[in-house]
Tab-separated table of C-alpha atoms in Angstrom:
chain	number	residue	atom	x	y	z
A	197	UNK	CA	-0.077	0.011	-0.076
A	198	UNK	CA	1.641	3.419	-1.053
A	199	UNK	CA	1.429	6.128	1.479
A	200	UNK	CA	0.260	9.557	0.461
A	201	UNK	CA	2.143	11.128	3.183
A	202	UNK	CA	5.372	9.299	2.142
A	203	UNK	CA	4.965	10.265	-1.474
A	204	UNK	CA	4.398	13.913	-0.771
A	205	UNK	CA	7.262	14.035	1.686
A	206	UNK	CA	9.476	12.198	-0.779
A	207	UNK	CA	8.416	14.677	-3.665
A	208	UNK	CA	9.114	17.724	-1.654
A	209	UNK	CA	12.200	16.360	-0.080
A	210	UNK	CA	13.675	15.697	-3.566
A	211	UNK	CA	12.425	19.111	-4.694
A	212	UNK	CA	13.720	20.893	-1.963
A	213	UNK	CA	17.152	19.137	-2.107
A	214	UNK	CA	17.486	19.771	-5.761
A	215	UNK	CA	16.455	23.573	-5.454
A	216	UNK	CA	18.950	23.803	-2.427
A	217	UNK	CA	21.877	22.129	-4.414
A	218	UNK	CA	21.234	24.451	-7.265
A	219	UNK	CA	21.108	27.431	-5.152
A	220	UNK	CA	24.273	26.367	-3.504
A	221	UNK	CA	26.037	25.741	-6.823
A	222	UNK	CA	25.036	29.069	-8.327
A	223	UNK	CA	25.778	30.915	-5.154
A	224	UNK	CA	29.388	29.381	-5.114
A	225	UNK	CA	29.925	30.447	-8.669
A	226	UNK	CA	28.862	34.009	-8.178
A	227	UNK	CA	30.546	34.331	-4.869
A	228	UNK	CA	33.801	32.854	-6.357
A	229	UNK	CA	34.016	35.327	-9.091
A	230	UNK	CA	33.301	38.404	-6.948
A	231	UNK	CA	36.858	38.334	-5.002
A	232	UNK	CA	38.776	38.541	-8.261
A	233	UNK	CA	37.191	41.981	-8.917
A	234	UNK	CA	37.796	43.094	-5.214
A	235	UNK	CA	41.479	41.978	-5.269
A	236	UNK	CA	42.054	43.450	-8.593
A	237	UNK	CA	40.635	46.758	-6.999
A	238	UNK	CA	43.157	46.110	-3.994
A	239	UNK	CA	46.213	45.880	-6.447
A	240	UNK	CA	45.184	48.707	-8.184
A	241	UNK	CA	44.701	50.890	-5.092
A	242	UNK	CA	48.081	49.686	-3.653
A	243	UNK	CA	49.991	50.554	-6.793
A	244	UNK	CA	48.314	53.955	-6.829
A	245	UNK	CA	49.240	54.573	-3.209
A	246	UNK	CA	52.787	53.331	-3.597
A	247	UNK	CA	53.204	55.730	-6.704
A	248	UNK	CA	52.339	58.788	-4.682
A	249	UNK	CA	55.258	58.211	-2.205
A	250	UNK	CA	58.624	59.562	-3.302
A	251	UNK	CA	60.619	57.898	-0.765
A	252	UNK	CA	61.733	54.245	-0.655
A	253	UNK	CA	59.309	51.911	0.578
A	254	UNK	CA	60.075	50.658	4.268
A	255	UNK	CA	60.327	46.965	4.817
A	256	UNK	CA	56.906	45.594	5.889
A	257	UNK	CA	56.435	45.371	9.665
A	258	UNK	CA	55.584	42.828	10.782
A	259	UNK	CA	56.978	40.840	7.859
A	260	UNK	CA	54.329	39.421	5.569
A	261	UNK	CA	54.419	35.606	4.736
A	262	UNK	CA	55.218	34.969	1.192
A	263	UNK	CA	51.847	33.212	0.437
A	264	UNK	CA	49.731	36.010	1.579
A	265	UNK	CA	51.932	38.881	0.533
A	266	UNK	CA	51.376	41.321	-2.051
A	267	UNK	CA	54.469	41.748	-3.985
A	268	UNK	CA	55.559	45.448	-4.714
A	269	UNK	CA	58.255	46.213	-7.224
A	270	UNK	CA	59.335	49.875	-8.260
A	271	UNK	CA	61.617	50.525	-11.019
A	272	UNK	CA	63.094	53.726	-12.576
A	273	UNK	CA	62.583	54.541	-15.992
A	274	UNK	CA	65.418	52.387	-17.098
A	275	UNK	CA	64.011	49.391	-15.625
A	276	UNK	CA	66.299	49.127	-12.620
A	277	UNK	CA	64.613	47.947	-9.523
A	278	UNK	CA	64.554	50.551	-6.953
A	279	UNK	CA	62.750	48.751	-4.343
A	280	UNK	CA	60.742	45.365	-4.018
A	281	UNK	CA	59.061	43.755	-1.074
A	282	UNK	CA	60.342	40.203	-1.780
A	283	UNK	CA	63.825	39.813	-3.324
A	284	UNK	CA	62.996	36.021	-3.864
A	285	UNK	CA	60.356	36.718	-6.553
A	286	UNK	CA	61.581	38.281	-9.857
A	287	UNK	CA	58.487	39.895	-11.382
A	288	UNK	CA	59.025	40.630	-15.151
A	289	UNK	CA	59.265	44.162	-15.979
A	290	UNK	CA	56.432	45.838	-18.025
A	291	UNK	CA	56.015	49.273	-19.760
A	292	UNK	CA	52.371	49.271	-19.839
A	293	UNK	CA	49.777	50.447	-17.325
A	294	UNK	CA	47.221	47.836	-16.466
A	295	UNK	CA	46.558	44.324	-15.306
A	296	UNK	CA	48.578	41.344	-16.500
A	297	UNK	CA	49.004	37.755	-15.567
A	298	UNK	CA	52.669	36.597	-15.160
A	299	UNK	CA	54.370	33.278	-14.341
A	300	UNK	CA	57.354	33.323	-11.907
A	301	UNK	CA	59.114	30.069	-11.136
A	302	UNK	CA	56.135	28.054	-12.115
A	303	UNK	CA	53.655	30.021	-10.159
A	304	UNK	CA	51.033	32.367	-11.582
A	305	UNK	CA	50.917	35.880	-10.555
A	306	UNK	CA	48.015	38.591	-11.028
A	307	UNK	CA	49.879	41.992	-11.457
A	308	UNK	CA	48.955	45.639	-11.805
A	309	UNK	CA	51.340	48.199	-13.252
A	310	UNK	CA	51.457	52.044	-13.194
A	311	UNK	CA	53.806	53.539	-15.682
A	312	UNK	CA	54.851	57.204	-15.095
A	313	UNK	CA	57.533	59.433	-16.566
A	314	UNK	CA	60.220	58.199	-14.044
A	315	UNK	CA	59.182	54.927	-12.494
A	316	UNK	CA	57.039	51.705	-12.797
A	317	UNK	CA	55.215	50.625	-9.899
A	318	UNK	CA	53.924	46.848	-9.777
A	319	UNK	CA	51.727	45.360	-7.391
A	320	UNK	CA	51.315	41.624	-7.755
A	321	UNK	CA	49.546	38.618	-5.912
A	322	UNK	CA	49.992	34.805	-6.365
A	323	UNK	CA	46.937	33.227	-8.237
A	324	UNK	CA	46.904	30.483	-5.756
A	325	UNK	CA	46.365	32.886	-2.949
A	326	UNK	CA	43.518	34.628	-4.828
A	327	UNK	CA	41.848	31.265	-5.604
A	328	UNK	CA	42.134	30.252	-1.842
A	329	UNK	CA	40.575	33.600	-0.835
A	330	UNK	CA	37.879	33.298	-3.518
A	331	UNK	CA	37.146	29.645	-2.393
A	332	UNK	CA	36.990	30.721	1.378
A	333	UNK	CA	34.612	33.591	0.532
A	334	UNK	CA	32.383	31.304	-1.518
A	335	UNK	CA	32.421	28.509	1.143
A	336	UNK	CA	31.505	31.074	3.834
A	337	UNK	CA	28.676	32.350	1.487
A	338	UNK	CA	27.066	29.137	0.714
A	339	UNK	CA	27.636	27.395	4.069
A	340	UNK	CA	24.382	28.774	5.635
A	341	UNK	CA	22.397	27.670	2.456
A	342	UNK	CA	24.002	24.078	2.957
A	343	UNK	CA	23.104	24.100	6.637
A	344	UNK	CA	19.502	25.150	5.891
A	345	UNK	CA	18.934	22.283	3.500
A	346	UNK	CA	18.806	19.593	6.229
A	347	UNK	CA	16.947	21.942	8.693
A	348	UNK	CA	14.416	22.658	6.033
A	349	UNK	CA	13.968	18.705	5.807
A	350	UNK	CA	12.842	18.781	9.566
A	351	UNK	CA	10.613	21.595	9.010
A	352	UNK	CA	9.172	19.866	6.061
A	353	UNK	CA	8.516	16.779	8.113
A	354	UNK	CA	6.702	18.863	10.694
A	355	UNK	CA	4.714	20.588	8.142
A	356	UNK	CA	3.621	17.504	6.404
A	357	UNK	CA	2.731	15.846	9.748
A	358	UNK	CA	0.693	18.863	10.770
A	359	UNK	CA	-0.903	18.790	7.192
A	360	UNK	CA	-2.001	15.042	7.604
A	361	UNK	CA	-3.125	15.581	11.204
A	362	UNK	CA	-6.823	16.161	10.308
A	363	UNK	CA	-6.606	13.100	8.072
A	364	UNK	CA	-5.148	10.967	11.212
A	365	UNK	CA	-8.128	12.328	13.522
A	366	UNK	CA	-10.544	11.136	10.559
A	367	UNK	CA	-8.902	7.697	10.527
A	368	UNK	CA	-9.116	7.488	14.294
A	369	UNK	CA	-12.611	8.382	14.457
A	370	UNK	CA	-13.434	5.830	11.654
A	371	UNK	CA	-11.368	3.207	13.559
A	372	UNK	CA	-13.227	3.940	16.751
A	373	UNK	CA	-16.407	3.791	14.957
A	374	UNK	CA	-18.824	1.042	15.950
A	375	UNK	CA	-21.020	-0.735	13.373
A	376	UNK	CA	-23.627	1.684	14.048
A	377	UNK	CA	-22.209	5.105	14.243
A	378	UNK	CA	-24.728	7.483	15.664
A	379	UNK	CA	-22.977	10.743	14.991
A	380	UNK	CA	-21.516	11.816	11.291
A	381	UNK	CA	-17.922	12.219	10.972
A	382	UNK	CA	-16.688	15.737	11.667
A	383	UNK	CA	-15.396	17.751	8.664
A	384	UNK	CA	-13.898	20.547	10.957
A	385	UNK	CA	-10.287	21.248	9.881
A	386	UNK	CA	-10.255	18.868	6.992
A	387	UNK	CA	-8.827	20.096	3.744
A	388	UNK	CA	-11.682	21.056	1.238
A	389	UNK	CA	-10.528	18.322	-1.145
A	390	UNK	CA	-11.579	15.714	1.603
A	391	UNK	CA	-14.760	17.187	2.671
A	392	UNK	CA	-16.869	15.555	-0.269
A	393	UNK	CA	-15.281	12.199	0.549
A	394	UNK	CA	-16.132	12.465	4.172
A	395	UNK	CA	-19.723	13.653	3.321
A	396	UNK	CA	-20.167	10.427	1.306
A	397	UNK	CA	-18.805	8.291	4.072
A	398	UNK	CA	-21.283	10.050	6.379
A	399	UNK	CA	-24.146	9.113	3.918
A	400	UNK	CA	-22.930	5.440	3.776
A	401	UNK	CA	-22.896	5.289	7.533
A	402	UNK	CA	-26.538	6.803	7.831
A	403	UNK	CA	-27.781	4.387	5.313
A	404	UNK	CA	-25.798	1.421	7.066
A	405	UNK	CA	-27.302	2.462	10.580
A	406	UNK	CA	-30.781	2.408	8.870
A	407	UNK	CA	-30.185	-1.168	7.456
A	408	UNK	CA	-28.737	-2.280	10.892
A	409	UNK	CA	-31.685	-0.920	12.833
A	410	UNK	CA	-34.207	-2.556	10.145
A	411	UNK	CA	-32.406	-5.973	10.871
A	412	UNK	CA	-32.482	-5.444	14.697
A	413	UNK	CA	-36.088	-4.528	14.719
A	414	UNK	CA	-36.923	-7.350	12.392
A	415	UNK	CA	-35.181	-10.054	14.642
A	416	UNK	CA	-36.365	-8.539	17.725
A	417	UNK	CA	-39.980	-8.348	16.561
A	418	UNK	CA	-39.945	-11.683	15.168
A	419	UNK	CA	-38.548	-13.367	18.173
A	420	UNK	CA	-40.970	-11.434	20.348
A	421	UNK	CA	-43.988	-12.288	18.241
A	422	UNK	CA	-42.839	-15.830	18.256
A	423	UNK	CA	-42.858	-16.222	21.906
A	424	UNK	CA	-46.484	-15.569	22.472
A	425	UNK	CA	-47.667	-18.499	19.977
A	426	UNK	CA	-44.962	-20.802	21.235
A	427	UNK	CA	-45.963	-20.477	24.846
A	428	UNK	CA	-49.496	-20.949	23.732
A	429	UNK	CA	-48.533	-24.259	21.868
A	430	UNK	CA	-46.681	-25.548	24.966
A	431	UNK	CA	-49.872	-25.068	26.946
A	432	UNK	CA	-51.921	-26.907	24.346
A	433	UNK	CA	-49.639	-29.764	24.131
A	434	UNK	CA	-49.579	-30.008	27.781
A	435	UNK	CA	-53.479	-30.333	27.716
A	436	UNK	CA	-53.402	-32.658	24.886
A	437	UNK	CA	-51.010	-34.909	26.848
A	438	UNK	CA	-53.554	-35.030	29.686
A	439	UNK	CA	-56.592	-35.733	27.587
A	440	UNK	CA	-58.247	-39.061	27.382
A	441	UNK	CA	-56.665	-41.191	24.802
A	442	UNK	CA	-53.407	-39.221	24.677
A	443	UNK	CA	-51.555	-42.369	25.609
A	444	UNK	CA	-52.107	-43.716	22.144
A	445	UNK	CA	-50.390	-40.690	20.447
A	446	UNK	CA	-48.006	-40.060	23.285
A	447	UNK	CA	-45.094	-40.394	20.735
A	448	UNK	CA	-46.210	-37.886	18.306
A	449	UNK	CA	-47.033	-35.532	21.598
A	450	UNK	CA	-43.433	-35.938	22.528
A	451	UNK	CA	-42.159	-35.050	19.157
A	452	UNK	CA	-44.212	-32.026	18.892
A	453	UNK	CA	-43.249	-30.944	22.362
A	454	UNK	CA	-39.513	-31.312	21.417
A	455	UNK	CA	-40.052	-29.364	18.349
A	456	UNK	CA	-41.797	-26.419	20.156
A	457	UNK	CA	-38.849	-26.621	22.674
A	458	UNK	CA	-36.264	-26.332	19.908
A	459	UNK	CA	-38.357	-23.473	18.401
A	460	UNK	CA	-38.251	-21.675	21.801
A	461	UNK	CA	-34.539	-22.077	22.197
A	462	UNK	CA	-34.067	-20.861	18.568
A	463	UNK	CA	-36.028	-17.664	19.475
A	464	UNK	CA	-33.931	-16.963	22.609
A	465	UNK	CA	-30.757	-17.620	20.725
A	466	UNK	CA	-31.910	-15.168	17.875
A	467	UNK	CA	-32.585	-12.540	20.537
A	468	UNK	CA	-29.272	-13.168	22.075
A	469	UNK	CA	-27.388	-12.887	18.689
A	470	UNK	CA	-29.163	-9.548	18.241
A	471	UNK	CA	-27.984	-8.336	21.554
A	472	UNK	CA	-24.501	-9.480	21.142
A	473	UNK	CA	-24.214	-7.781	17.620
A	474	UNK	CA	-25.592	-4.521	18.843
A	475	UNK	CA	-23.234	-1.782	19.057
A	476	UNK	CA	-21.962	-0.443	22.354
A	477	UNK	CA	-20.413	2.901	23.605
A	478	UNK	CA	-16.621	2.714	23.360
A	479	UNK	CA	-16.138	5.286	26.000
A	480	UNK	CA	-17.343	2.987	28.776
A	481	UNK	CA	-14.991	0.843	30.520
A	482	UNK	CA	-16.736	-2.299	31.774
A	483	UNK	CA	-15.936	-4.663	34.492
A	484	UNK	CA	-17.660	-7.745	35.711
A	485	UNK	CA	-17.227	-10.036	38.717
A	486	UNK	CA	-16.010	-13.243	37.161
A	487	UNK	CA	-17.078	-15.590	40.203
A	488	UNK	CA	-20.675	-14.145	40.128
A	489	UNK	CA	-20.924	-14.811	36.293
A	490	UNK	CA	-19.656	-18.343	36.507
A	491	UNK	CA	-22.188	-19.104	39.478
A	492	UNK	CA	-25.093	-17.588	37.459
A	493	UNK	CA	-24.317	-19.871	34.188
A	494	UNK	CA	-23.708	-23.117	36.250
A	495	UNK	CA	-26.866	-22.458	38.223
A	496	UNK	CA	-28.669	-22.031	34.848
A	497	UNK	CA	-27.252	-24.947	33.058
A	498	UNK	CA	-27.441	-27.544	35.984
A	499	UNK	CA	-30.938	-28.565	35.335
A	500	UNK	CA	-30.238	-29.412	31.794
A	501	UNK	CA	-26.886	-31.215	32.985
A	502	UNK	CA	-29.081	-33.286	35.462
A	503	UNK	CA	-31.601	-34.058	32.859
A	504	UNK	CA	-29.011	-35.516	30.384
A	505	UNK	CA	-26.866	-37.224	33.297
A	506	UNK	CA	-23.833	-34.981	32.752
A	507	UNK	CA	-21.536	-34.066	35.627
A	508	UNK	CA	-21.236	-30.174	35.499
A	509	UNK	CA	-19.078	-28.222	37.816
A	510	UNK	CA	-16.219	-25.887	38.515
A	511	UNK	CA	-12.939	-27.555	39.209
A	512	UNK	CA	-10.842	-24.577	39.858
A	513	UNK	CA	-11.552	-20.811	40.206
A	514	UNK	CA	-9.946	-17.633	40.766
A	515	UNK	CA	-11.385	-14.398	42.432
A	516	UNK	CA	-11.067	-11.769	39.805
A	517	UNK	CA	-12.716	-8.837	37.902
A	518	UNK	CA	-12.601	-8.853	34.301
A	519	UNK	CA	-12.707	-5.943	31.754
A	520	UNK	CA	-15.928	-7.096	29.707
A	521	UNK	CA	-19.716	-6.569	29.901
A	522	UNK	CA	-21.635	-8.763	32.118
A	523	UNK	CA	-24.211	-9.438	29.405
A	524	UNK	CA	-21.490	-10.567	26.727
A	525	UNK	CA	-19.600	-12.660	29.224
A	526	UNK	CA	-22.755	-14.274	30.544
A	527	UNK	CA	-23.939	-14.968	27.065
A	528	UNK	CA	-20.585	-16.369	25.828
A	529	UNK	CA	-20.219	-18.525	28.894
A	530	UNK	CA	-23.899	-19.742	28.749
A	531	UNK	CA	-23.636	-20.842	25.221
A	532	UNK	CA	-20.191	-22.505	25.665
A	533	UNK	CA	-21.385	-24.523	28.692
A	534	UNK	CA	-24.796	-25.185	27.157
A	535	UNK	CA	-23.168	-26.720	24.023
A	536	UNK	CA	-20.732	-28.741	26.045
A	537	UNK	CA	-23.658	-30.319	28.070
A	538	UNK	CA	-25.652	-31.047	25.154
A	539	UNK	CA	-23.002	-32.713	23.043
A	540	UNK	CA	-21.570	-34.756	26.139
A	541	UNK	CA	-23.104	-38.185	26.332
A	542	UNK	CA	-24.873	-39.251	29.510
A	543	UNK	CA	-22.238	-40.395	32.167
A	544	UNK	CA	-19.803	-37.733	30.943
A	545	UNK	CA	-18.628	-34.570	32.435
A	546	UNK	CA	-18.090	-30.970	31.828
A	547	UNK	CA	-15.432	-29.098	33.782
A	548	UNK	CA	-15.064	-25.236	34.272
A	549	UNK	CA	-11.978	-23.566	35.460
A	550	UNK	CA	-10.553	-20.268	35.586
A	551	UNK	CA	-6.969	-18.998	36.016
A	552	UNK	CA	-4.715	-15.805	35.478
A	553	UNK	CA	-2.701	-15.985	32.243
A	554	UNK	CA	-0.360	-12.941	32.203
A	555	UNK	CA	-2.192	-9.725	31.778
A	556	UNK	CA	-5.674	-11.614	30.968
A	557	UNK	CA	-7.662	-14.108	32.524
A	558	UNK	CA	-8.469	-17.471	30.881
A	559	UNK	CA	-11.774	-19.539	31.418
A	560	UNK	CA	-11.582	-23.223	30.185
A	561	UNK	CA	-14.667	-25.400	29.551
A	562	UNK	CA	-13.703	-29.098	28.972
A	563	UNK	CA	-16.268	-31.644	28.077
A	564	UNK	CA	-15.966	-35.271	27.270
A	565	UNK	CA	-18.123	-35.336	24.251
A	566	UNK	CA	-17.154	-36.392	20.455
A	567	UNK	CA	-15.002	-33.179	19.704
A	568	UNK	CA	-15.087	-31.422	16.474
A	569	UNK	CA	-13.191	-32.352	13.232
A	570	UNK	CA	-10.054	-30.141	12.880
A	571	UNK	CA	-11.142	-28.863	9.602
A	572	UNK	CA	-14.376	-27.600	11.198
A	573	UNK	CA	-12.945	-25.782	14.238
A	574	UNK	CA	-13.247	-22.435	12.575
A	575	UNK	CA	-16.437	-23.009	10.700
A	576	UNK	CA	-18.499	-23.791	13.784
A	577	UNK	CA	-18.383	-20.107	14.689
A	578	UNK	CA	-20.641	-19.358	11.703
A	579	UNK	CA	-24.341	-19.022	11.967
A	580	UNK	CA	-26.285	-22.277	11.770
A	581	UNK	CA	-23.090	-24.434	11.358
A	582	UNK	CA	-23.322	-27.534	13.588
A	583	UNK	CA	-20.303	-29.333	11.858
A	584	UNK	CA	-20.208	-32.810	12.845
A	585	UNK	CA	-21.585	-32.554	16.483
A	586	UNK	CA	-25.236	-32.235	15.118
A	587	UNK	CA	-26.867	-34.789	17.548
A	588	UNK	CA	-28.354	-32.326	20.040
A	589	UNK	CA	-30.873	-30.779	17.700
A	590	UNK	CA	-29.383	-27.423	18.048
A	591	UNK	CA	-29.822	-24.534	15.378
A	592	UNK	CA	-26.093	-23.896	15.069
A	593	UNK	CA	-26.377	-20.488	16.704
A	594	UNK	CA	-24.526	-20.921	20.208
A	595	UNK	CA	-21.034	-20.443	18.999
A	596	UNK	CA	-22.090	-17.556	16.607
A	597	UNK	CA	-23.384	-15.777	19.791
A	598	UNK	CA	-20.104	-16.578	21.492
A	599	UNK	CA	-18.041	-15.059	18.502
A	600	UNK	CA	-20.238	-11.875	18.443
A	601	UNK	CA	-20.235	-11.243	22.216
A	602	UNK	CA	-16.535	-11.899	22.313
A	603	UNK	CA	-15.921	-9.316	19.480
A	604	UNK	CA	-17.953	-6.649	21.497
A	605	UNK	CA	-16.001	-7.164	24.537
A	606	UNK	CA	-12.533	-7.775	23.682
A	607	UNK	CA	-12.641	-11.426	24.514
A	608	UNK	CA	-10.723	-14.326	22.552
A	609	UNK	CA	-12.230	-17.708	22.073
A	610	UNK	CA	-10.101	-20.878	21.103
A	611	UNK	CA	-11.323	-24.424	20.344
A	612	UNK	CA	-9.097	-27.328	20.711
A	613	UNK	CA	-9.709	-31.129	20.619
A	614	UNK	CA	-8.479	-32.898	23.585
A	615	UNK	CA	-7.013	-36.466	23.569
A	616	UNK	CA	-7.104	-37.956	26.938
A	617	UNK	CA	-9.872	-38.029	27.854
A	618	UNK	CA	-11.402	-37.320	24.463
A	619	UNK	CA	-13.422	-34.224	24.145
A	620	UNK	CA	-13.588	-30.509	23.292
A	621	UNK	CA	-11.909	-27.713	25.201
A	622	UNK	CA	-13.075	-24.191	24.755
A	623	UNK	CA	-10.807	-21.297	26.066
A	624	UNK	CA	-12.175	-17.860	26.600
A	625	UNK	CA	-9.573	-15.224	27.118
A	626	UNK	CA	-10.779	-12.241	29.152
A	627	UNK	CA	-9.106	-8.706	29.561
A	628	UNK	CA	-8.474	-7.314	32.875
A	629	UNK	CA	-10.313	-4.093	33.649
A	630	UNK	CA	-8.734	-0.840	32.128
A	631	UNK	CA	-6.769	1.099	34.924
A	632	UNK	CA	-8.640	4.143	36.356
A	633	UNK	CA	-7.507	7.627	34.584
């Protein structure tokens, strides 16, 4: 995935670097040529000043080093040297006023001469010295620009980060938004180019909310409307079982009763699934007493376990508070335990335990049923999927409810087959409560 921020930063980085390098190069060339003019003016001024002095030139005090010296030579009209500042340099004589370039002992010299009626004054300087001075001046001129280039990279990074801050806020808002997002995304502070996109997203969220609300209402209404006739059917079947001659059709009555019970359970599970999939307020930090939730689930499931001849109990338990909603934890545990009891044959057992595992709490529900085929361990979380454990007459919604409740409250659910004794182990990992602000 290509990052717009990275691409923009890279483009601006390359552009800024190219402009900076071009500016450094241009400044170096311009500044490097300016000292030549200044040094030429200096030579001219020195020659003119020396020409106004009638007396011999005094030796320099303090002595000037040869590399930095400006050589001064004064000759008479015949070309005889009257005075020179450095006897080691034999500057060629000239009879023409102006600048000239000379080579003395393999070194280049820049010279300016003034020719009068009775004398010739020459002021000269090594080309190497002039080049060094020019380069030094150029470096001093471009150094601030060169230093500003990496500093501008830092400024560029800060500016790009600030530019994308509204988009990051929008991303965070979308990430934290639940399936049902009541309030539209804010367009405050967003670039005008992004506002139409956000408005379209708000429209999609609004339409999604409508569809979710319609689905919830349908499931809720259908489940509630089914409960009344189902209760009436149960009553009528009970009356039918007590009617004269009912013994002759007792098998059929039992089948009808079981069908009504399955329908009632399916209705309850549909309601549980609708509740588990309902959005919640992410700003609320929930906490639930684990022991109380376990007791409630065990007490609710005990009648079914006794009816089926299954030994249900808690083998180990810790006293802890977990960071999930009581409704979600109870729904997840109830469906896991209910499934375990229903799929465990008579004489088997379902053991529930809880333990601390790092920064989370783990609840394990271990049954001695037939287990689940390895290739179906993930599929059983889908709706209406009963895989190979289809002997209980369930609708295949139990683990779908567990998955939805876990997703709402930050729980993690794992299924694995156990070898000895054979059965299924369901582990629910629960977060600890968030620390108080």
